[in-house]
Amino acid sequence: MASKIKKIGVLTSGGDSPGMNAAIRSVVRTCAYLKIECVGIYRGYQGMIEGDFKTFDARSVNNIINKGGTILKSARCEEFRTKEGRKKAHDQLVKEGIDAFVVIGGNGSFTGALMFNDEYGFPVMGIPGTIDNDILGSSYTLGFDTAINTVVDAIDKIRDTASSHNRLFFVEVMGRDVGHIALNAGVGAGAEEILIPEQNLGLERLLESLKRSKASGKSSSIVIVAEGDKTGKNVFELKEYVEEHLPIYDVRVSVLGHMQRGGNPTCFDRVLASRMGVKAVESLLEGKSNQMVGIRDTKMVLTPLAEAIKAHTEIDEELIRVSDIMTT
Ligand code: ATP
């Protein structure tokens, strides 16, 4: 049976992540391939409310697969949290003749999409775009692979100077609620300790570990600290604490910050984005809605948005064990 969906909107919402452009490109090209109209919605839900739309064809997304950020811009939109705001958005979509939308974003964006669907029965599909890799239903979110490669690259450089000067570096990485970036990049960059929100190692254990590291002959050390780690101290306070209790160390701090969100997406993120965009459009045309596209065991899968927003993904205990063994 032919689908009732003839025009699909696509938007990016919440924090940007590398791979969002590749996902936009994929949604647009899949629509073109299936002879469906596609409309870019600028500035997330804010642009939806204001009718900031532009018709896209296959050529509108030339040369963006390799670019970080999002050509559609992203925004946080307080008005969409209100019934009145969502009514305005619905009016704009109806006026433009849009029958369904794909939202590329995180938990908040999916919550908004669900509420919108609940009120208007409007078909919605989510693509997880966040560097944190914290969304249930997908082993990988768009941008995570790029972010951990960016972090590993930065730490490799920091290690050069750390080992030249026999220094200890605390490197703060993103991750307020989850430590996936810290743990994966930490293992990949050979960090001596990794402090993540899911695990409170305690300051004593950190000191013990650093003492052991020194005694075993290591002349420099890298400790990765996720923003939300639970030691109760930020990286600068950790530096002071260690300098006070272990004066043998010359300690430095590096906060990587927003550089982790930018940059050209890795090939992994580009391929993932391409697959997710195809799956999102095809699923809408099959009559599915309120789902998030994800990847599990190398297969594209759908998870109800209501499930995806329920909780963060758990940290990989096996990888924590690997990390512990590697720091011997
Ligand atoms: P990230 O956390 O990776 O930045 P996100 O999608 O979780 O991405 P948010 O800022 O939480 O980012 O949400 C993006 C937008 O989604 C909000 O600005 C708002 O417009 C909409 N939104 C978030 N939560 C809700 C909600 N409870 N009801 C309606 N809309 C919401």
XYZ file of N, CA and C in Angstrom, residues 36-185:
450
model
N 10.040 11.350 -2.486
C 9.286 12.013 -1.424
C 9.885 13.407 -1.293
N 9.063 14.393 -1.001
C 9.628 15.735 -0.792
C 10.318 15.802 0.568
N 11.327 16.655 0.649
C 12.033 16.802 1.931
C 12.232 18.282 2.249
N 11.986 18.619 3.508
C 12.096 20.014 3.928
C 13.059 20.094 5.114
N 14.053 20.958 5.000
C 14.970 21.198 6.114
C 14.313 22.180 7.073
N 14.313 21.835 8.344
C 13.747 22.724 9.370
C 14.933 23.310 10.139
N 15.106 24.613 10.061
C 16.275 25.259 10.674
C 16.068 25.514 12.165
N 17.175 25.524 12.916
C 17.217 25.892 14.343
C 16.275 25.060 15.216
N 16.237 23.772 14.965
C 15.488 22.858 15.829
C 14.018 23.222 15.950
N 13.473 23.001 17.137
C 12.039 23.254 17.333
C 11.703 24.748 17.230
N 12.712 25.604 17.463
C 12.476 27.044 17.338
C 12.094 27.382 15.896
N 12.844 26.808 14.963
C 12.566 27.039 13.543
C 11.250 26.411 13.117
N 10.886 25.309 13.782
C 9.606 24.675 13.469
C 8.464 25.624 13.860
N 8.601 26.214 15.033
C 7.578 27.153 15.523
C 7.486 28.387 14.623
N 8.633 28.816 14.119
C 8.657 30.038 13.289
C 8.484 29.756 11.798
N 8.390 28.479 11.428
C 8.237 28.140 10.003
C 9.495 28.430 9.205
N 10.652 28.212 9.832
C 11.938 28.453 9.163
C 12.302 27.204 8.346
N 11.663 27.085 7.193
C 11.774 25.869 6.385
C 12.434 26.150 5.030
N 13.059 25.105 4.484
C 13.601 25.234 3.129
C 13.502 23.869 2.446
N 12.962 23.885 1.237
C 12.851 22.623 0.497
C 14.249 22.160 0.067
N 14.526 20.900 0.330
C 15.835 20.321 -0.016
C 15.674 19.272 -1.106
N 16.610 19.263 -2.044
C 16.662 18.109 -2.954
C 18.041 17.460 -2.813
N 18.253 16.419 -3.580
C 19.491 15.642 -3.414
C 20.739 16.526 -3.510
N 20.684 17.575 -4.345
C 21.859 18.439 -4.547
C 22.040 19.460 -3.419
N 21.000 19.659 -2.615
C 21.125 20.638 -1.513
C 22.123 20.171 -0.451
N 22.424 18.890 -0.462
C 23.287 18.360 0.604
C 24.631 17.873 0.062
N 25.039 18.468 -1.061
C 26.363 18.160 -1.602
C 27.449 18.621 -0.626
N 28.503 17.864 -0.544
C 29.706 18.287 0.201
C 29.476 18.607 1.672
N 28.563 17.899 2.309
C 28.410 18.134 3.763
C 28.719 16.882 4.578
N 28.899 15.742 3.916
C 29.098 14.490 4.669
C 30.333 14.575 5.569
N 31.294 15.379 5.135
C 32.568 15.463 5.860
C 32.609 16.589 6.895
N 31.515 17.318 7.046
C 31.565 18.518 7.916
C 30.961 18.268 9.298
N 31.634 18.792 10.327
C 31.085 18.736 11.685
C 29.950 19.732 11.830
N 29.357 19.795 13.000
C 28.246 20.727 13.239
C 27.011 20.316 12.467
N 26.127 21.287 12.213
C 24.921 20.984 11.448
C 24.530 22.172 10.564
N 24.350 21.902 9.280
C 23.991 23.003 8.362
C 22.600 23.542 8.697
N 21.793 22.742 9.386
C 20.437 23.204 9.741
C 20.458 24.055 11.014
N 21.629 24.173 11.623
C 21.769 24.838 12.924
C 20.961 24.059 13.968
N 21.365 24.242 15.209
C 20.611 23.598 16.273
C 20.225 24.666 17.276
N 19.254 24.367 18.099
C 18.853 25.363 19.101
C 18.175 24.652 20.249
N 18.159 25.328 21.372
C 17.316 24.867 22.478
C 16.100 25.781 22.425
N 14.927 25.234 22.605
C 13.713 26.025 22.417
C 12.760 25.822 23.590
N 12.708 26.817 24.448
C 11.835 26.724 25.629
C 10.365 26.667 25.232
N 10.019 27.393 24.166
C 8.606 27.497 23.780
C 8.017 26.138 23.398
N 8.859 25.255 22.863
C 8.346 23.953 22.432
C 7.956 23.092 23.635
N 8.435 23.482 24.807
C 8.058 22.747 26.022
C 6.621 23.054 26.433
N 6.029 24.099 25.832
C 4.658 24.483 26.185
C 3.682 23.982 25.113
N 2.444 23.767 25.550
C 1.383 23.325 24.619
C 1.194 24.347 23.504
N 1.239 25.631 23.886
C 1.031 26.714 22.909
C 2.138 26.687 21.851
N 3.358 26.459 22.324
C 4.503 26.410 21.394
C 4.332 25.264 20.408
N 3.944 24.118 20.926
C 3.789 22.943 20.044
C 2.624 23.147 19.078
N 1.595 23.884 19.516
C 0.461 24.183 18.613
C 0.954 25.035 17.436
N 1.787 26.030 17.766
C 2.339 26.890 16.693
C 3.148 26.037 15.714
N 3.952 25.118 16.279
C 4.788 24.256 15.424
C 3.895 23.411 14.521
N 2.838 22.858 15.103
C 1.929 22.010 14.317
C 1.291 22.818 13.185
N 0.856 24.019 13.518
C 0.240 24.883 12.485
C 1.215 25.109 11.326
N 2.478 25.346 11.666
C 3.488 25.600 10.614
C 3.712 24.362 9.743
N 3.767 23.199 10.390
C 3.994 21.965 9.619
C 2.817 21.704 8.680
N 1.602 21.928 9.187
C 0.403 21.707 8.359
C 0.413 22.686 7.183
N 0.728 23.948 7.492
C 0.772 24.981 6.441
C 1.756 24.596 5.331
N 2.879 24.013 5.733
C 3.920 23.640 4.758
C 3.601 22.299 4.081
N 2.614 21.588 4.604
C 2.251 20.283 4.029
C 3.199 19.161 4.424
N 3.887 19.351 5.557
C 4.812 18.302 6.032
C 3.997 17.221 6.751
N 4.254 15.944 6.404
C 3.447 14.845 6.948
C 4.122 14.110 8.098
N 5.433 14.286 8.253
C 6.190 13.545 9.272
C 7.527 14.255 9.441
N 8.184 14.038 10.601
C 9.540 14.586 10.685
C 10.524 13.624 11.326
N 11.793 13.831 10.962
C 12.904 13.093 11.569
C 13.670 14.093 12.423
N 13.815 13.798 13.705
C 14.569 14.696 14.571
C 15.881 14.034 14.965
N 16.968 14.751 14.722
C 18.304 14.255 15.065
C 18.723 14.996 16.333
N 18.822 14.283 17.437
C 19.137 14.958 18.696
C 19.283 13.974 19.834
N 19.078 14.473 21.041
C 19.227 13.632 22.221
C 17.910 13.433 22.952
N 18.033 13.040 24.210
C 16.845 12.704 25.009
C 15.784 13.791 25.048
N 16.213 15.037 25.233
C 15.262 16.144 25.320
C 14.495 16.299 24.016
N 15.206 16.222 22.922
C 14.572 16.358 21.601
C 13.560 15.241 21.375
N 13.899 14.047 21.844
C 12.980 12.903 21.676
C 11.746 13.069 22.567
N 11.952 13.607 23.760
C 10.815 13.842 24.664
C 9.839 14.814 24.006
N 10.390 15.873 23.419
C 9.551 16.858 22.724
C 8.790 16.219 21.567
N 9.477 15.359 20.803
C 8.844 14.698 19.649
C 7.698 13.802 20.109
N 7.926 13.107 21.211
C 6.888 12.210 21.748
C 5.655 12.989 22.188
N 5.887 14.093 22.870
C 4.758 14.909 23.335
C 3.976 15.441 22.138
N 4.713 15.832 21.126
C 4.100 16.363 19.903
C 3.234 15.292 19.239
N 3.786 14.079 19.184
C 3.031 12.982 18.578
C 1.791 12.664 19.411
N 1.965 12.724 20.717
C 0.860 12.427 21.625
C -0.288 13.414 21.395
N 0.043 14.660 21.168
C -0.996 15.690 21.014
C -1.616 15.714 19.618
N -0.808 15.419 18.603
C -1.302 15.601 17.223
C -1.287 14.332 16.374
N -0.828 13.215 16.950
C -0.751 11.971 16.168
C 0.175 12.120 14.967
N 1.145 13.049 15.077
C 2.047 13.352 13.958
C 3.191 12.332 13.928
N 3.432 11.680 12.788
C 4.505 10.680 12.732
C 5.903 11.292 12.960
N 6.637 10.714 13.894
C 7.992 11.221 14.201
C 8.977 10.053 14.290
N 10.203 10.334 13.952
C 11.258 9.321 14.018
C 12.515 10.005 14.560
N 13.228 9.338 15.460
C 14.422 9.950 16.053
C 15.709 9.304 15.559
N 16.740 10.122 15.442
C 18.104 9.631 15.184
C 18.966 10.162 16.326
N 19.656 9.270 17.053
C 20.414 9.723 18.220
C 21.700 10.452 17.837
N 21.708 11.754 18.009
C 22.888 12.553 17.681
C 23.417 13.210 18.950
N 24.393 12.599 19.546
C 25.035 13.176 20.734
C 26.379 12.490 20.935
N 27.373 13.252 21.367
C 28.701 12.632 21.522
C 28.773 11.747 22.772
N 27.774 11.871 23.653
C 27.867 11.176 24.951
C 27.619 9.675 24.902
N 27.019 9.191 23.822
C 26.692 7.758 23.675
C 25.838 7.231 24.820
N 24.893 8.047 25.249
C 24.161 7.697 26.472
C 22.706 7.321 26.221
N 22.358 7.024 24.958
C 20.933 6.803 24.668
C 20.619 5.316 24.527
N 19.658 4.873 25.306
C 19.255 3.467 25.281
C 18.745 3.093 23.893
N 19.094 1.901 23.422
C 18.554 1.441 22.136
C 19.559 1.508 21.010
N 20.720 2.097 21.253
C 21.754 2.106 20.220
C 23.123 1.924 20.869
N 23.886 1.010 20.331
C 25.239 0.814 20.888
C 26.101 2.041 20.641
N 25.770 2.778 19.566
C 26.529 3.988 19.249
C 25.583 5.117 18.880
N 25.875 6.312 19.371
C 25.146 7.502 18.929
C 26.054 8.257 17.955
N 25.439 9.070 17.127
C 26.216 9.829 16.132
C 27.132 10.832 16.815
N 28.379 10.771 16.504
C 29.325 11.746 17.049
C 30.237 11.163 18.111
N 29.815 10.050 18.706
C 30.618 9.456 19.784
C 31.981 9.011 19.267
N 31.977 8.310 18.148
C 33.246 7.789 17.628
C 34.203 8.942 17.287
N 33.631 9.992 16.680
C 34.476 11.147 16.348
C 35.029 11.765 17.625
N 34.154 11.909 18.629
C 34.590 12.558 19.881
C 35.704 11.768 20.553
N 35.570 10.439 20.619
C 36.632 9.697 21.316
C 37.943 9.737 20.522
N 37.827 9.787 19.207
C 39.060 9.918 18.408
C 39.708 11.287 18.609
N 38.863 12.321 18.737
C 39.396 13.668 19.008
C 40.113 13.675 20.358
N 39.485 13.034 21.344
C 40.079 13.018 22.693
C 41.395 12.231 22.684
N 41.381 11.085 22.016
C 42.609 10.271 21.957
C 43.735 11.062 21.289
N 43.383 11.757 20.230
C 44.367 12.569 19.513
C 44.963 13.638 20.438
N 44.087 14.297 21.195
C 44.551 15.354 22.119
C 45.441 14.751 23.204
N 45.024 13.595 23.730
C 45.810 12.993 24.821
C 47.168 12.515 24.317
N 47.198 11.992 23.089
C 48.500 11.594 22.518
C 49.463 12.783 22.540
N 48.922 13.957 22.207
C 49.772 15.159 22.178
C 50.174 15.554 23.589
N 49.206 15.492 24.497
C 49.509 15.850 25.892
C 50.561 14.892 26.455
N 50.470 13.621 26.058
C 51.425 12.631 26.570
C 52.850 12.976 26.126
N 52.985 13.518 24.945
C 54.324 13.907 24.482
C 54.973 14.868 25.464
N 54.186 15.875 25.876
C 54.777 16.854 26.792
C 54.856 16.291 28.208
N 53.855 15.458 28.587
C 53.892 14.848 29.924
C 55.151 14.013 30.098
N 55.501 13.226 29.073
C 56.658 12.343 29.235
C 57.968 13.110 29.101
N 57.946 14.212 28.360
C 59.185 14.996 28.247
C 59.533 15.682 29.558
N 58.495 15.994 30.350
C 58.751 16.738 31.598
C 58.452 15.933 32.857
N 58.217 14.625 32.712
C 57.857 13.788 33.866
C 56.679 14.359 34.643
N 55.630 14.688 33.917
C 54.502 15.337 34.571
C 53.293 14.413 34.688
N 52.423 14.835 35.610
C 51.112 14.194 35.727
C 50.081 15.166 35.164
N 49.272 14.690 34.241
C 48.222 15.535 33.657
C 46.842 15.028 34.052
N 46.003 15.939 34.541
C 44.581 15.636 34.653
C 43.926 16.201 33.400
N 43.255 15.348 32.637
C 42.595 15.800 31.411
C 41.085 15.659 31.601
N 40.382 16.794 31.569
C 38.927 16.722 31.731
C 38.258 16.557 30.377
N 37.369 15.576 30.307
C 36.615 15.342 29.063
C 35.128 15.473 29.350
N 34.322 15.559 28.270
C 32.884 15.715 28.455
C 32.271 14.440 29.032
N 31.148 14.611 29.683
C 30.441 13.473 30.298
C 29.937 13.846 31.672
N 28.816 14.594 31.704
C 28.275 15.022 32.994
C 27.612 13.871 33.741
N 26.899 13.048 32.978
C 26.143 11.959 33.605
C 26.715 10.584 33.311
N 27.437 10.485 32.213
C 27.962 9.176 31.818
C 29.449 9.282 31.460
N 30.143 8.162 31.640
C 31.599 8.203 31.433
C 32.063 7.475 30.194
N 31.184 7.322 29.193
C 31.592 6.541 28.007
C 32.777 7.166 27.280
N 32.765 8.489 27.137
C 33.890 9.139 26.435
C 35.172 8.919 27.232
N 35.098 9.172 28.535
C 36.296 9.047 29.380
C 36.838 7.619 29.347
N 35.954 6.645 29.500
C 36.412 5.257 29.580
C 37.005 4.785 28.250
N 36.290 5.024 27.166
C 36.769 4.542 25.859
C 38.026 5.273 25.411
N 38.009 6.600 25.536
C 39.196 7.348 25.124
C 40.344 7.049 26.083
